[in-house]
Amino acid sequence: MEYLLDELLSGTREVVWSSTDDRFVVDIHERPAGLLCGAFNPLHDGHRELRTVSQRLLKDAVGYEISIHNVEKSSLPQEEILARSQQFEKAVLAITAAPTFVQKASLLPETTFVVGIDTAVRIIDPRFYEASTAQMHNALSTIRDQGCQFLVAGRIIGDKFATLSDIELPTAFADLFAEIAETDFRSDLSSTVLRKN
């Protein structure tokens, strides 16, 4: 079923699922309520713990999501997508061609996206919307219209453990974001640091 990845990379398909028997499929019988989004280069115990905590908080299943495109990095080649997808140990994985959350929301409506605080900061930063606050608000409005929201985990930024309460959310869209308290989850593991070791 690797031809599905070819279609994803060519732009003729926007999402592929990795099924529990290690095959790529067009869709799955029951999509998870939440998706933990990231590059997972590599997947580590912090990610696994965050998924477990998110499932408890949402009282529903949480899978993973990787985008083959990134607004700040180069696109992933097929061999890298295959390598990363093999890390997930039977967990549900969505592989998308959606670098932004407004695109993810359109592909995956009614989903709670689990993200780190660093990603939440980018979601509300007009810099990623052609420096337009209006465009950022439009994107968040579209995400809301798709029934999506964000569950936000804290992480070390600089020399401080930052959480959602440390950033100023757009008032009209604050309800789209829910905080995972530090008492529920804290992991100082970093894929960047692990790659250097």
C-alpha positions as MATLAB code, in Angstrom:
seq = 'MEYLLDELLSGTREVVWSSTDDRFVVDIHERPAGLLCGAFNPLHDGHRELRTVSQRLLKDAVGYEISIHNVEKSSLPQEEILARSQQFEKAVLAITAAPTFVQKASLLPETTFVVGIDTAVRIIDPRFYEASTAQMHNALSTIRDQGCQFLVAGRIIGDKFATLSDIELPTAFADLFAEIAETDFRSDLSSTVLRKN';
ca = [
       0.000    0.000    0.000;
       3.011    2.298   -0.297;
       1.454    3.711   -3.467;
      -0.726    5.718   -1.051;
       2.410    7.520    0.117;
       3.250    8.253   -3.524;
      -0.188    9.826   -3.880;
       0.351   11.814   -0.702;
       3.703   13.097   -1.931;
       2.352   13.910   -5.409;
      -0.535   15.925   -3.982;
      -3.324   13.645   -5.213;
      -4.135   12.519   -1.670;
      -4.184   14.562    1.544;
      -4.242   11.965    4.331;
      -3.194    8.332    4.731;
      -3.634    6.199    7.832;
      -1.240    3.625    9.213;
      -3.428    0.756   10.355;
      -2.866   -1.560   13.311;
      -1.461   -4.276   11.042;
       1.296   -1.990    9.745;
      -0.332   -1.223    6.392;
      -1.226    2.143    4.918;
      -4.932    2.579    4.275;
      -7.231    5.279    2.903;
      -9.305    5.433    6.096;
      -9.865    3.567    9.335;
     -13.061    2.258   10.864;
     -12.986    4.499   13.923;
     -10.907    7.653   13.985;
      -9.459    8.687   17.351;
     -10.920   11.721   19.119;
      -7.473   13.239   19.502;
      -4.227   13.334   17.544;
      -0.835   14.116   19.029;
       0.863   16.156   16.327;
       4.596   16.294   15.759;
       7.615   15.335   13.704;
       8.549   12.418   16.007;
      12.183   12.416   14.952;
      12.442   10.276   17.011;
       9.338    9.210   18.916;
      10.279    9.035   22.610;
       8.825    8.194   26.016;
       7.689   11.788   26.548;
       5.435   11.507   23.489;
       4.066    8.168   24.674;
       3.351    9.543   28.152;
       1.673   12.631   26.677;
      -0.577   10.415   24.560;
      -1.549    8.387   27.643;
      -2.316   11.530   29.666;
      -4.286   13.029   26.763;
      -6.414    9.894   26.483;
      -7.205   10.120   30.183;
      -8.120   13.811   29.973;
     -10.212   13.411   26.825;
     -11.709   10.112   28.022;
     -11.230    8.860   24.475;
      -8.648    7.460   22.078;
      -5.669    9.542   20.931;
      -3.456    8.687   17.963;
      -0.555   10.460   16.300;
      -0.262   12.776   13.282;
       2.753   13.568   11.119;
       2.641   16.039    8.243;
       4.925   15.394    5.276;
       5.155   19.181    4.871;
       6.228   21.746    7.451;
       5.930   25.526    7.315;
       9.523   25.907    8.569;
      11.296   22.786    7.288;
      11.713   20.833    4.060;
       9.186   18.138    3.112;
       9.833   14.546    4.155;
      10.941   12.039    1.499;
       9.154    8.692    1.304;
      11.944    6.731    2.987;
      11.825    9.070    5.983;
       8.036    8.814    6.218;
       8.344    5.018    6.222;
      11.058    5.086    8.889;
       9.089    7.359   11.203;
       5.812    5.495   10.704;
       7.420    2.269   11.922;
       7.975    3.755   15.409;
       4.366    3.747   16.522;
       3.877    0.201   17.781;
       0.344   -0.437   16.546;
      -0.903    3.028   17.554;
      -3.115    4.866   15.063;
      -1.112    7.256   12.876;
      -2.432    9.833   10.413;
       0.095   10.958    7.806;
      -1.082   14.189    6.207;
      -0.048   16.721    3.606;
      -1.301   19.480    5.921;
       1.435   21.722    7.330;
      -1.008   24.131    9.025;
      -3.709   23.444   11.577;
      -6.399   25.079    9.500;
      -5.600   22.461    6.833;
      -5.486   19.664    9.409;
      -8.888   20.766   10.741;
     -10.411   20.631    7.270;
      -9.058   17.100    6.752;
      -9.776   15.864   10.276;
     -12.902   17.602   11.615;
     -14.058   17.092   15.215;
     -10.469   16.347   16.289;
      -8.657   17.560   19.391;
      -5.074   18.302   18.379;
      -2.559   17.637   21.161;
       0.385   20.018   20.844;
       3.247   21.482   22.846;
       3.224   25.073   24.053;
       5.833   25.992   21.426;
       3.404   24.913   18.700;
       0.510   26.745   20.379;
       2.584   29.934   20.270;
       3.027   29.515   16.512;
      -0.686   28.846   16.002;
      -1.540   32.320   17.329;
       1.447   34.150   15.838;
       0.429   36.443   12.936;
       3.915   35.885   11.462;
       2.633   32.542   10.155;
      -0.362   34.231    8.511;
       1.469   36.695    6.276;
       1.866   38.961    9.335;
      -1.927   39.407    9.424;
      -3.876   39.200   12.687;
      -7.080   39.110   10.626;
      -5.858   36.038    8.722;
      -4.888   34.367   11.993;
      -8.378   35.036   13.360;
      -9.929   33.669   10.161;
      -7.868   30.489   10.495;
      -8.901   29.998   14.117;
     -12.518   30.615   13.141;
     -12.253   27.904   10.479;
     -10.722   25.514   13.013;
     -13.640   26.205   15.352;
     -16.168   25.719   12.525;
     -14.635   22.284   11.888;
     -15.269   21.335   15.512;
     -11.571   21.133   16.363;
      -9.686   22.341   19.418;
      -6.256   22.127   21.053;
      -4.976   20.377   24.155;
      -1.687   22.031   25.084;
       1.212   20.498   27.006;
       3.897   22.580   28.662;
       7.581   22.262   27.889;
      10.911   23.906   28.550;
      11.365   27.108   26.556;
      14.714   28.717   27.253;
      15.313   28.047   30.938;
      11.643   27.992   32.013;
       8.906   25.389   31.916;
       6.154   27.246   30.060;
       2.462   26.354   29.999;
      -0.614   27.748   28.272;
      -1.172   30.223   31.097;
       2.136   31.888   30.162;
       0.903   33.079   26.763;
      -1.769   35.591   25.810;
      -4.439   33.923   23.709;
      -6.723   35.887   21.370;
      -9.736   36.519   23.629;
     -12.322   35.445   21.057;
     -10.596   32.087   20.570;
      -9.304   31.256   24.055;
     -11.953   28.530   24.347;
     -10.217   26.553   21.571;
      -7.238   25.906   23.856;
      -7.141   23.750   26.996;
      -4.097   23.359   29.218;
      -2.524   20.132   30.384;
      -1.387   21.029   33.889;
       2.249   20.461   34.811;
       0.997   18.193   37.615;
      -0.615   15.970   34.954;
       2.286   15.932   32.526;
       5.836   17.148   32.382;
       8.617   15.660   30.295;
      11.861   17.444   29.560;
      12.841   14.951   26.859;
      13.547   16.520   23.478;
      13.793   14.869   20.070;
      16.408   17.490   19.110;
      18.594   16.572   22.088;
      18.094   12.833   21.499;
      19.226   13.195   17.879;
      22.480   14.799   19.093;
      23.226   11.977   21.545;
];
